[in-house]
Amino acid sequence: MTPILLQPPAEEPVPLDEAKAFLRLDDTAEDGLLAALVTSARLTVEAVSGLALVSQTWRFVLGAWPGAGVLRLPMAPVDAVLAVHGRDAGGAPLALPDGIVAPAAAVERDALLFGWLAASPAAVEVDVRLGYGAAADVPGPLRQAVRLLTAHWFENRGDAPAAGKPPLPPDVVALLTPWRRMRL
């Protein structure tokens, strides 16, 4: 499965003014750096947790129709299935019935359920919207992890981590631990 980001988040889970207030910054001299650090912190929190924080659109390209009818995505939560495209062995588009792929129950927000097809396509592209919604909808501990990681990087820029020290600050790890998805 190949993931392709189609539409990045329209906003960050921690707005620039909130990050500045957290760091007690009053001027605008380092706004560009701080915005880049917030984005990097979000990407790191998403990578560690396996969760998309703010709504974003992804395409997952599969080499075949899932035989068991269930596809576990590398990211969650799935908000909506936006489009499904099939291709035959020659790469030509195949018409697929509407509703052939749907998100699984709310408990399994990382899975898609595929319906049965008499003739399976050779390749499938599934476009999904992932994330909790707007920045305000992101759970507080995940937003706090972004704030803390941003602050850590802002205050320790250019400093190499000490040997044997974890790459993420312990308070960020503690916030993310309950949210990490188990990957099979």
Coordinates of C-alpha atoms in Angstrom, one line a residue:
M1 CA 0.0 0.0 0.0
T2 CA 1.3 3.4 -1.0
P3 CA 0.0 6.5 0.9
I4 CA -0.1 9.8 -1.0
L5 CA -1.0 13.1 0.7
L6 CA -3.5 14.9 -1.5
Q7 CA -4.6 17.7 0.7
P8 CA -2.5 18.7 3.8
P9 CA -4.2 20.2 6.9
A10 CA -5.6 23.7 6.3
E11 CA -4.5 24.6 9.8
E12 CA -2.2 23.4 12.5
P13 CA -3.5 21.9 15.8
V14 CA -1.7 24.7 17.7
P15 CA -2.1 28.1 16.0
L16 CA 1.0 30.4 15.9
D17 CA -0.4 32.8 18.5
E18 CA -1.0 30.0 20.9
A19 CA 2.5 28.7 20.4
K20 CA 3.8 32.2 21.0
A21 CA 1.8 32.5 24.2
F22 CA 3.0 29.1 25.4
L23 CA 6.6 30.2 24.9
R24 CA 6.0 33.7 26.3
L25 CA 7.1 35.4 23.0
D26 CA 5.9 38.9 22.3
D27 CA 7.6 39.9 19.1
T28 CA 7.3 38.6 15.6
A29 CA 11.0 38.2 14.8
E30 CA 10.9 34.4 15.0
D31 CA 7.3 33.7 13.7
G32 CA 8.6 31.8 10.6
L33 CA 10.8 29.5 12.7
L34 CA 8.1 28.9 15.2
A35 CA 5.5 28.1 12.5
A36 CA 7.9 25.6 11.0
L37 CA 8.5 24.0 14.4
V38 CA 4.8 23.7 15.0
T39 CA 4.4 21.9 11.7
S40 CA 7.4 19.6 12.4
A41 CA 6.0 18.9 15.9
R42 CA 2.6 17.9 14.4
L43 CA 4.3 15.7 11.8
T44 CA 6.3 14.0 14.6
V45 CA 3.2 13.5 16.8
E46 CA 1.4 12.0 13.9
A47 CA 4.2 9.7 13.0
V48 CA 4.7 8.5 16.6
S49 CA 1.0 8.1 17.3
G50 CA -0.2 6.9 13.9
L51 CA -3.0 9.5 14.1
A52 CA -3.8 12.3 11.7
L53 CA -4.6 15.3 13.9
V54 CA -6.3 17.9 11.7
S55 CA -8.4 16.9 8.7
Q56 CA -6.3 15.9 5.7
T57 CA -6.9 13.9 2.5
W58 CA -4.9 10.9 1.6
R59 CA -4.9 8.4 -1.3
F60 CA -4.0 4.8 -0.6
V61 CA -2.9 2.8 -3.6
L62 CA -3.3 -0.9 -3.3
G63 CA -1.9 -3.6 -5.6
A64 CA -5.1 -5.6 -5.4
W65 CA -8.6 -5.7 -3.9
P66 CA -8.3 -6.8 -0.2
G67 CA -9.2 -10.5 -0.2
A68 CA -10.6 -10.5 3.4
G69 CA -12.6 -7.4 2.7
V70 CA -10.8 -5.3 5.4
L71 CA -8.0 -2.9 5.0
R72 CA -6.2 -1.5 8.0
L73 CA -4.7 1.9 7.2
P74 CA -1.4 3.1 8.6
M75 CA -3.2 6.2 9.9
A76 CA -6.4 7.0 11.8
P77 CA -9.0 8.2 12.4
V78 CA -11.0 7.8 9.2
D79 CA -13.5 10.5 8.8
A80 CA -14.9 9.7 5.3
V81 CA -14.2 7.7 2.2
L82 CA -14.2 10.3 -0.6
A83 CA -13.5 8.2 -3.7
V84 CA -12.6 4.7 -4.9
H85 CA -11.1 4.0 -8.3
G86 CA -10.2 0.6 -9.7
R87 CA -7.8 -0.3 -12.6
D88 CA -7.6 -3.4 -14.7
A89 CA -4.3 -5.3 -15.4
G90 CA -3.6 -2.9 -18.3
G91 CA -4.1 0.2 -16.1
A92 CA -7.5 1.2 -17.6
P93 CA -10.1 2.6 -15.2
L94 CA -12.8 0.2 -14.0
A95 CA -16.2 1.4 -12.9
L96 CA -16.9 0.4 -9.2
P97 CA -20.3 0.6 -7.5
D98 CA -20.9 3.5 -5.2
G99 CA -20.5 2.6 -1.5
I100 CA -18.3 -0.4 -2.3
V101 CA -15.8 0.8 0.4
A102 CA -16.9 2.3 3.7
P103 CA -15.2 3.2 7.1
A104 CA -15.5 0.4 9.7
A105 CA -17.4 0.9 12.9
A106 CA -16.4 3.9 15.1
V107 CA -14.4 1.6 17.3
E108 CA -12.1 0.6 14.4
R109 CA -11.4 4.1 13.0
D110 CA -8.4 2.9 11.1
A111 CA -10.1 0.2 8.9
L112 CA -12.0 0.3 5.7
L113 CA -14.5 -2.4 4.7
F114 CA -14.5 -3.5 1.1
G115 CA -17.6 -5.1 -0.5
W116 CA -17.5 -8.2 -2.6
L117 CA -16.8 -7.9 -6.3
A118 CA -17.2 -10.7 -8.9
A119 CA -14.1 -9.6 -10.7
S120 CA -11.5 -7.8 -8.6
P121 CA -9.5 -5.0 -10.0
A122 CA -5.8 -5.3 -10.4
A123 CA -5.2 -2.0 -8.5
V124 CA -7.3 0.2 -6.3
E125 CA -7.0 3.8 -5.2
V126 CA -9.0 4.9 -2.2
D127 CA -9.2 8.6 -1.2
V128 CA -10.0 9.2 2.5
R129 CA -10.3 12.1 4.8
L130 CA -8.4 11.4 8.0
G131 CA -8.2 13.4 11.2
Y132 CA -10.3 14.7 14.1
G133 CA -11.6 17.7 12.2
A134 CA -10.6 21.3 13.0
A135 CA -7.7 22.2 15.3
A136 CA -10.2 22.7 18.2
D137 CA -11.4 19.1 17.8
V138 CA -8.0 17.5 18.3
P139 CA -7.8 15.9 21.8
G140 CA -6.1 18.0 24.4
P141 CA -3.2 15.7 25.2
L142 CA -2.2 15.5 21.5
R143 CA -2.3 19.3 21.2
Q144 CA -0.2 19.6 24.4
A145 CA 2.3 17.2 22.9
V146 CA 2.6 19.5 19.9
R147 CA 3.1 22.5 22.2
L148 CA 5.7 20.8 24.3
L149 CA 7.7 19.4 21.4
T150 CA 7.6 22.8 19.7
A151 CA 8.8 24.5 22.9
H152 CA 11.6 21.9 23.3
W153 CA 12.9 22.4 19.8
F154 CA 12.6 26.2 20.1
E155 CA 14.6 26.3 23.3
N156 CA 17.2 23.6 22.3
R157 CA 17.8 24.5 18.6
G158 CA 21.1 23.3 17.3
D159 CA 21.8 21.3 20.5
A160 CA 22.7 17.7 19.9
P161 CA 20.8 15.2 22.2
A162 CA 23.0 13.7 24.8
A163 CA 24.2 10.1 24.2
G164 CA 21.6 7.6 25.5
K165 CA 18.9 10.3 25.8
P166 CA 15.6 9.6 24.0
P167 CA 14.9 11.6 20.8
L168 CA 11.7 12.9 22.3
P169 CA 11.3 14.6 25.6
P170 CA 9.9 12.3 28.3
D171 CA 6.8 14.5 28.9
V172 CA 6.0 14.3 25.2
V173 CA 6.4 10.5 25.2
A174 CA 4.2 10.3 28.3
L175 CA 1.4 12.2 26.5
L176 CA 1.6 10.1 23.4
T177 CA 1.9 6.7 24.9
P178 CA -1.9 6.2 25.5
W179 CA -2.6 7.4 22.0
R180 CA -0.2 5.2 20.1
R181 CA -1.8 2.7 17.8
M182 CA -0.7 -0.9 17.8
R183 CA 0.6 -1.8 14.3
L184 CA 0.4 -5.4 13.2

